[in-house]
Coordinates of C-alpha atoms in Angstrom, one line a residue:
M65 CA -1.1 -77.5 -35.0
R66 CA -3.1 -73.9 -36.4
I67 CA -4.8 -72.0 -33.7
G68 CA -7.4 -69.1 -35.0
I69 CA -7.4 -66.5 -32.5
S70 CA -9.6 -63.7 -32.2
I71 CA -9.7 -61.1 -30.0
A72 CA -11.7 -57.9 -29.1
I73 CA -9.7 -56.0 -26.6
V74 CA -11.9 -53.1 -23.9
I75 CA -9.4 -50.8 -23.3
I76 CA -9.3 -46.7 -21.9
L77 CA -7.3 -44.2 -23.6
A78 CA -6.9 -40.8 -22.6
V79 CA -4.1 -37.6 -22.2
L80 CA -5.2 -36.1 -19.9
S81 CA -4.7 -34.4 -16.3
P82 CA -4.5 -37.0 -13.4
C83 CA -6.8 -37.9 -11.0
L84 CA -6.8 -39.6 -7.6
A85 CA -7.7 -42.9 -7.5
D86 CA -10.3 -44.3 -5.2
W87 CA -8.5 -47.4 -3.5
G88 CA -11.9 -50.2 -1.5
Y89 CA -15.7 -50.5 -2.3
D90 CA -15.2 -46.4 -3.5
N91 CA -13.6 -48.4 -6.6
L92 CA -15.7 -51.1 -7.0
A93 CA -19.0 -49.2 -6.4
N94 CA -18.7 -45.7 -8.5
W95 CA -19.4 -47.2 -11.6
D96 CA -19.7 -44.2 -12.9
K97 CA -16.4 -43.3 -11.8
L98 CA -14.6 -45.6 -14.3
P99 CA -13.5 -43.7 -17.0
Q100 CA -11.4 -41.2 -14.7
L101 CA -7.9 -41.4 -15.2
K102 CA -5.6 -42.4 -12.6
T103 CA -2.4 -41.9 -12.7
N104 CA -1.5 -42.3 -8.8
V105 CA -1.7 -46.2 -9.1
A106 CA -0.3 -49.0 -10.6
A107 CA -1.5 -52.5 -11.1
G108 CA 1.0 -55.8 -10.6
L109 CA 0.3 -59.3 -9.3
A110 CA 2.5 -62.3 -7.7
S111 CA 1.4 -65.1 -9.1
S112 CA 3.1 -68.8 -9.2
Y113 CA 4.4 -68.7 -13.2
D114 CA 7.4 -71.2 -14.0
R115 CA 10.0 -68.1 -13.5
A116 CA 12.5 -70.0 -16.5
G117 CA 9.6 -69.5 -18.8
G118 CA 8.3 -73.1 -19.2
N119 CA 5.0 -74.7 -18.3
A120 CA 5.7 -75.5 -14.5
D121 CA 3.3 -72.8 -13.1
Y122 CA 3.1 -73.5 -9.6
S123 CA 4.8 -74.0 -6.5
Q124 CA 6.7 -70.8 -7.8
Y125 CA 7.6 -67.9 -5.0
E126 CA 9.1 -64.6 -4.6
Y127 CA 11.6 -67.0 -2.0
P128 CA 13.7 -69.1 -2.3
T129 CA 13.2 -69.2 -6.0
G130 CA 12.7 -72.0 -8.0
L131 CA 10.2 -74.7 -7.9
Q132 CA 9.9 -75.9 -5.1
K133 CA 9.6 -79.5 -3.8
S134 CA 9.0 -79.1 -0.6
E135 CA 7.1 -78.9 2.4
I136 CA 9.1 -75.5 3.5
T137 CA 7.1 -72.1 4.5
C138 CA 7.7 -69.5 1.4
T139 CA 7.8 -66.2 0.5
V140 CA 4.7 -65.1 -2.0
K141 CA 5.1 -61.7 -2.6
T142 CA 6.4 -58.2 -0.6
L143 CA 5.3 -55.3 -1.0
T144 CA 6.0 -51.6 -0.2
G145 CA 4.1 -48.6 0.5
S146 CA 0.1 -47.8 0.5
G147 CA -1.5 -49.9 -1.3
V148 CA -4.4 -52.5 -1.8
I149 CA -5.1 -56.4 -2.7
T150 CA -7.6 -56.5 -5.3
R151 CA -7.8 -60.1 -6.1
F152 CA -7.3 -63.0 -4.5
W153 CA -7.5 -66.7 -7.2
M154 CA -7.0 -70.1 -6.6
P155 CA -8.1 -73.2 -9.0
H156 CA -10.6 -75.2 -7.2
L157 CA -8.3 -78.3 -6.3
T158 CA -5.1 -76.4 -4.9
A159 CA -8.1 -74.5 -2.8
K160 CA -9.5 -77.3 -1.0
K161 CA -6.2 -78.3 -0.2
Q162 CA -6.0 -75.9 2.3
F163 CA -2.6 -73.7 2.0
A164 CA -1.4 -71.7 4.4
V165 CA -2.3 -67.1 3.7
R166 CA -0.6 -65.3 6.3
M167 CA -0.6 -62.0 5.5
Y168 CA 1.8 -59.5 8.0
F169 CA 1.3 -55.6 7.6
D170 CA 3.3 -52.6 8.2
G171 CA 6.2 -55.4 8.9
E172 CA 4.5 -56.8 12.3
T173 CA 5.9 -60.1 12.9
A174 CA 2.5 -61.9 13.3
P175 CA 0.6 -62.9 11.0
R176 CA -2.6 -60.1 11.1
I177 CA -4.7 -63.2 8.3
D178 CA -3.6 -66.5 9.4
T179 CA -5.7 -68.4 8.1
D180 CA -5.9 -71.2 5.0
S181 CA -6.9 -71.2 0.8
K182 CA -10.2 -73.4 2.1
T183 CA -11.4 -71.0 4.7
I184 CA -10.6 -67.9 3.0
L185 CA -12.0 -68.7 -0.3
S186 CA -14.9 -70.4 1.0
G187 CA -16.2 -67.0 1.8
N188 CA -15.7 -68.4 6.1
Y189 CA -12.9 -65.9 6.4
S190 CA -13.8 -62.6 8.6
Y191 CA -16.5 -60.5 7.3
M192 CA -15.5 -62.1 4.2
N193 CA -18.1 -63.5 2.1
G194 CA -20.4 -63.5 -1.0
P195 CA -20.5 -63.2 -4.0
L196 CA -17.7 -60.5 -3.5
V197 CA -15.9 -64.1 -2.6
T198 CA -17.5 -67.2 -5.0
T199 CA -16.7 -69.9 -6.9
A200 CA -16.5 -69.8 -11.1
S201 CA -15.8 -72.5 -13.6
G202 CA -12.0 -70.8 -13.9
G203 CA -11.7 -71.8 -10.2
Q204 CA -12.7 -70.4 -6.6
V205 CA -11.6 -66.0 -6.3
L206 CA -12.1 -63.3 -3.2
Y207 CA -12.7 -59.9 -4.6
E208 CA -12.5 -58.2 -1.4
P209 CA -9.9 -54.8 -1.5
I210 CA -7.5 -56.0 1.5
P211 CA -5.6 -52.7 2.1
F212 CA -2.2 -51.8 3.9
A213 CA -0.7 -49.2 4.7
H214 CA 3.0 -49.1 4.4
S215 CA 4.1 -52.9 3.9
L216 CA 2.2 -56.3 3.0
K217 CA 4.1 -59.8 3.2
I218 CA 2.4 -63.1 2.0
E219 CA 3.5 -65.9 3.1
T220 CA 2.5 -69.3 2.8
V221 CA 4.1 -73.3 3.6
N222 CA 4.8 -75.4 0.1
K223 CA 3.8 -78.7 0.2
V224 CA 5.3 -82.2 -1.1
L225 CA 5.7 -82.7 -4.6
P226 CA 7.0 -86.0 -6.5
D227 CA 9.7 -85.8 -8.7
S228 CA 7.9 -87.0 -11.3
G229 CA 4.1 -86.7 -12.3
F230 CA 0.8 -84.5 -11.4
S231 CA -0.1 -84.0 -7.7
S232 CA -2.4 -82.4 -6.7
N233 CA -0.5 -80.5 -4.1
R234 CA 0.7 -78.0 -6.8
H235 CA 0.5 -74.4 -5.5
Y236 CA -1.1 -72.8 -8.2
Y237 CA -2.4 -68.9 -7.3
Q238 CA -2.4 -64.9 -8.3
Y239 CA -2.1 -61.9 -5.8
G240 CA -3.8 -58.8 -7.9
Y241 CA -2.5 -54.8 -6.2
H242 CA -2.2 -52.2 -6.3
L243 CA 0.1 -49.9 -5.5
F244 CA -0.5 -46.1 -4.8
S245 CA 2.6 -43.6 -5.6
V246 CA 0.4 -40.4 -3.5
G247 CA -3.3 -41.3 -1.9
G248 CA -4.4 -44.9 -1.1
P249 CA -5.2 -46.4 1.8
S250 CA -3.8 -44.6 5.3
Q251 CA -5.1 -47.6 7.5
S252 CA -4.1 -51.1 7.2
Y253 CA -6.8 -54.1 7.0
T254 CA -8.5 -54.7 10.5
G255 CA -10.6 -57.5 10.5
T256 CA -13.5 -55.3 10.7
L257 CA -15.3 -52.5 8.7
T258 CA -16.2 -49.1 9.3
S259 CA -19.8 -47.7 8.9
S260 CA -18.9 -46.0 5.7
E261 CA -17.1 -49.2 4.3
Q262 CA -20.2 -51.5 4.7
A263 CA -22.8 -49.4 3.0
Q264 CA -20.5 -48.9 0.2
R265 CA -19.7 -52.9 -0.1
N266 CA -23.7 -53.2 0.3
K267 CA -24.2 -51.5 -3.1
V268 CA -21.1 -53.5 -4.5
N269 CA -23.0 -56.6 -3.5
S270 CA -26.2 -55.1 -4.8
M271 CA -24.5 -54.9 -8.0
L272 CA -22.8 -58.2 -8.1
N273 CA -26.4 -59.7 -7.1
N274 CA -28.3 -58.1 -10.1
L275 CA -26.1 -59.1 -12.7
G276 CA -27.9 -57.6 -16.6
S277 CA -29.4 -54.3 -14.5
N278 CA -26.7 -51.2 -15.0
P279 CA -24.0 -51.3 -12.1
A280 CA -24.5 -47.1 -11.7
G281 CA -28.6 -47.6 -11.0
S282 CA -30.8 -45.2 -13.1
A283 CA -30.1 -41.6 -13.5
S284 CA -32.4 -38.7 -13.7
G285 CA -32.5 -36.5 -17.1
A286 CA -31.2 -39.8 -19.0
T287 CA -32.5 -40.4 -22.8
T288 CA -32.7 -43.3 -24.4
L289 CA -33.0 -43.8 -28.4
A290 CA -34.9 -46.8 -29.3
N291 CA -35.5 -48.8 -32.9
T292 CA -37.3 -51.6 -34.3
G293 CA -37.8 -54.0 -37.2
L294 CA -34.6 -53.5 -38.6
S295 CA -32.7 -54.4 -41.7
V296 CA -28.9 -52.9 -42.8
S297 CA -28.2 -53.9 -46.0
G298 CA -25.4 -54.8 -47.4
H299 CA -22.6 -53.2 -47.5
S300 CA -24.0 -49.8 -45.3
A301 CA -25.0 -48.9 -42.1
V302 CA -27.7 -47.3 -40.0
N303 CA -27.3 -45.0 -37.1
L304 CA -28.0 -45.6 -33.6
A305 CA -27.4 -42.5 -32.3
S306 CA -26.0 -39.2 -33.2
I307 CA -25.4 -36.5 -30.4
N308 CA -24.4 -33.5 -30.4
G309 CA -22.7 -31.6 -26.9
S310 CA -21.4 -33.4 -23.6
G311 CA -22.3 -36.3 -22.5
A312 CA -22.3 -40.0 -21.6
I313 CA -23.7 -43.1 -23.0
R314 CA -24.4 -44.7 -20.0
K315 CA -25.8 -48.8 -21.6
L316 CA -25.8 -49.9 -25.8
A317 CA -28.5 -52.6 -26.2
I318 CA -28.6 -55.1 -29.4
K319 CA -31.0 -57.8 -29.9
M320 CA -30.6 -60.2 -32.5
D321 CA -32.3 -63.2 -31.5
S322 CA -32.3 -65.6 -34.5
A323 CA -28.9 -63.8 -36.1
S324 CA -26.5 -66.4 -37.4
D325 CA -22.8 -66.3 -36.0
S326 CA -21.5 -65.1 -40.1
E327 CA -24.1 -62.0 -39.2
L328 CA -22.6 -61.2 -36.3
E329 CA -18.7 -61.4 -37.3
N330 CA -20.2 -59.2 -40.5
L331 CA -22.3 -56.5 -38.5
R332 CA -19.4 -54.2 -37.2
L333 CA -20.4 -51.7 -34.5
R334 CA -19.3 -48.3 -34.8
I335 CA -18.7 -45.1 -32.9
K336 CA -17.1 -41.7 -33.2
Y337 CA -15.9 -39.3 -30.7
D338 CA -16.6 -35.7 -30.7
N339 CA -16.4 -35.6 -34.5
D340 CA -13.4 -37.3 -35.1
T341 CA -13.2 -39.1 -38.4
N342 CA -11.7 -42.2 -37.3
Y343 CA -13.4 -44.8 -35.4
A344 CA -12.3 -45.3 -31.4
I345 CA -15.0 -48.5 -31.6
D346 CA -14.9 -50.7 -35.1
V347 CA -15.3 -54.6 -33.9
P348 CA -17.9 -57.1 -34.5
V349 CA -21.1 -57.6 -32.6
A350 CA -19.9 -60.9 -31.8
H351 CA -16.8 -60.0 -30.3
F352 CA -17.9 -56.1 -29.0
F353 CA -20.5 -58.0 -26.8
G354 CA -18.5 -61.5 -26.1
A355 CA -20.4 -63.7 -28.1
G356 CA -18.2 -65.0 -29.8
Y357 CA -19.5 -68.7 -31.5
G358 CA -22.3 -70.8 -30.6
R359 CA -23.4 -67.8 -29.0
A360 CA -22.6 -67.6 -25.3
A361 CA -24.9 -66.9 -22.3
Y362 CA -23.5 -65.1 -20.3
K363 CA -23.9 -61.8 -18.0
S364 CA -21.7 -59.8 -16.4
L365 CA -21.7 -56.0 -14.4
P366 CA -20.0 -54.5 -17.8
M367 CA -21.5 -56.4 -21.0
G368 CA -23.8 -59.6 -21.6
T369 CA -25.7 -61.4 -24.1
N370 CA -28.4 -62.6 -21.7
S371 CA -31.3 -60.2 -21.0
D372 CA -34.5 -58.9 -22.4
D373 CA -33.3 -56.5 -24.2
G374 CA -30.4 -58.8 -25.6
F375 CA -26.4 -57.9 -25.9
Y376 CA -25.8 -55.2 -23.5
C377 CA -22.9 -53.4 -22.4
Y378 CA -22.9 -50.9 -19.3
L379 CA -19.5 -49.2 -20.1
P380 CA -19.6 -45.4 -19.4
M381 CA -18.9 -43.5 -22.8
P382 CA -18.1 -40.2 -22.3
Y383 CA -18.0 -37.7 -24.9
R384 CA -17.2 -33.8 -24.6
K385 CA -18.4 -32.7 -28.4
G386 CA -20.4 -35.5 -29.2
I387 CA -20.6 -38.9 -30.5
S388 CA -21.7 -41.4 -33.2
V389 CA -22.8 -44.8 -33.1
E390 CA -24.2 -46.9 -36.2
L391 CA -23.6 -50.8 -37.4
Y392 CA -22.4 -51.2 -40.4
N393 CA -22.8 -54.3 -42.8
S394 CA -19.5 -55.5 -44.2
S395 CA -21.4 -58.6 -45.5
D396 CA -23.5 -58.2 -49.2
N397 CA -26.6 -59.9 -47.8
P398 CA -29.1 -57.5 -45.5
I399 CA -29.0 -58.4 -42.0
S400 CA -32.1 -58.1 -39.6
I401 CA -32.0 -56.9 -36.0
D402 CA -34.8 -57.2 -33.4
S403 CA -34.6 -53.3 -31.3
T404 CA -31.9 -51.5 -30.4
K405 CA -31.5 -49.0 -27.2
T406 CA -28.9 -46.3 -26.7
E407 CA -29.5 -44.4 -23.3
Y408 CA -27.4 -40.9 -23.0
L409 CA -27.1 -38.7 -20.4
E410 CA -26.2 -35.6 -21.4
R411 CA -24.3 -33.6 -18.6
A412 CA -20.1 -32.0 -18.3
V413 CA -17.4 -34.2 -19.2
N414 CA -14.1 -33.4 -16.9
S415 CA -10.9 -33.3 -18.4
T416 CA -10.0 -36.4 -16.4
E417 CA -12.3 -38.2 -18.2
A418 CA -10.7 -40.7 -20.9
Y419 CA -12.3 -42.6 -23.8
L420 CA -14.0 -46.0 -24.0
H421 CA -11.6 -47.7 -27.5
T422 CA -11.8 -50.9 -28.2
A423 CA -9.0 -53.1 -31.1
L424 CA -9.5 -56.3 -33.1
S425 CA -6.8 -58.2 -33.3
T426 CA -7.2 -61.8 -35.2
E427 CA -4.9 -64.5 -36.3
V428 CA -4.6 -68.1 -37.3
T429 CA -1.2 -68.5 -36.0
T430 CA 1.7 -71.3 -37.5
A431 CA 4.1 -73.8 -36.2
G432 CA 6.6 -72.5 -34.1
Q433 CA 4.8 -69.2 -33.1
Q434 CA 5.5 -68.2 -29.7
Y435 CA 2.7 -65.4 -28.9
H436 CA 0.0 -63.8 -29.8
Q437 CA 0.4 -60.0 -29.5
I438 CA -3.6 -59.5 -28.2
L439 CA -2.5 -55.6 -27.6
S440 CA 0.7 -52.7 -28.7
V441 CA -0.7 -49.3 -27.4
E442 CA 1.0 -46.1 -26.5
G443 CA -0.5 -43.0 -23.9
K444 CA -1.6 -42.8 -21.0
G445 CA -5.6 -45.1 -20.1
H446 CA -6.8 -47.8 -18.8
Y447 CA -6.6 -51.5 -19.6
I448 CA -10.0 -52.9 -19.0
G449 CA -9.8 -56.1 -20.6
N450 CA -10.1 -58.4 -23.3
L451 CA -12.5 -60.9 -24.9
L452 CA -11.1 -64.6 -26.6
W453 CA -11.8 -66.9 -29.0
V454 CA -10.3 -69.2 -29.6
E455 CA -10.1 -72.1 -31.8
K456 CA -8.3 -75.4 -32.7
P457 CA -8.2 -78.5 -35.1
S458 CA -10.9 -80.9 -33.9
G459 CA -8.5 -84.2 -31.9
G460 CA -5.4 -83.9 -30.1
S461 CA -4.9 -82.0 -26.7
F462 CA -6.2 -78.7 -25.2
S463 CA -2.5 -77.5 -24.3
V464 CA -3.6 -74.3 -26.3
L465 CA -4.9 -73.2 -22.9
E466 CA -1.4 -72.9 -21.5
G467 CA 0.0 -70.4 -22.5
D468 CA 0.6 -68.2 -20.8
D469 CA -0.8 -64.7 -20.1
I470 CA 2.0 -61.7 -19.7
I471 CA 1.0 -58.3 -20.2
T472 CA 4.1 -55.3 -19.9
A473 CA 2.9 -51.8 -18.4
D474 CA 5.2 -49.6 -18.1
G475 CA 8.5 -51.6 -18.1
Q476 CA 6.3 -53.8 -15.3
V477 CA 5.6 -57.4 -16.4
L478 CA 2.2 -59.1 -15.0
A479 CA 2.7 -62.4 -15.5
G480 CA -0.1 -65.1 -15.2
T481 CA -0.2 -68.4 -14.7
G482 CA -1.9 -69.7 -18.3
M483 CA -4.5 -68.4 -20.2
E484 CA -7.5 -71.5 -18.9
D485 CA -7.1 -69.4 -15.7

């Protein structure tokens, strides 16, 4: 089997002075703070991945170890220090099986959260509900921040599994979390929100309920550079913005309603910061905006393909001495562009703001190849995420989607339950 893989990685890189990280709804609501480099926080992932390296990515826990097939109380994860649960995910079938979800805070002997997966992931527990609790194609997920001041133990009850064959009792799960070396929450989850937390939560809900709009809102004094009816000749570029001074791009949009997959692949978005000779961003438009092949229509907070302005990106792009944005046609034939919009705001950029970078990795895998490397990078920064396109020969199984996602950050391994998740 040969598998074609094309991946655009969106990251923030910088070697700068650290700043403290917000831990709760502030961290979600303050979109303009996304470039702020935060070195007092480490991300982690607790999941049901197969500890033996196989594909049994279910019913595995911190304790007891190994694949569990009997009805037994299990420790999902024990965390020490100040931190916050940032994400809880299960596939639909698993969530509906009502697995126990128990969370013990700060050494308590009784769980402060004592519910089940169906209740909490359907938005029927405490104040936790949509859109921060939602159902998507990949499963059911909760993004409500759950803080702990000193420690947290997550517990569940495993269900009986047969010795062989599929069972709906398989327990797949993922818990994303942050641990803080300094700062972080001083109080654990209480089941209620302060007025300030509720106000920030309302702001986050508004952002999620208005996908396609700038999560940062409008900015007084912002300037928009607009172009219409562009044609980019083969092996040449058109400039969308050439700005001096300090500031940040707040929005980048490109409309190409009739473009073919080939044109979206050959037209490259290229961005330089501070008169650098190297491009920090140099990837095909198709991959930067997540259009892939077949023009997938979607909307998300940072970017999407389906808006009045076409493809859009709201990831902040700060710069200190200037920025250059251009589109380069790497093909022989001209490429037409309906319109472009580049919105920027002139402002001071402090020493803790990092720059947006991308990396593109494409490969046709060979028989027996175990890994495809998405990204390898050194330095300080934030890994924001990646956009993935996978192609396999017609026929056969979809086993390509079972490949585990593995992130190693500063020596810590974050192992997921499979690419399809």
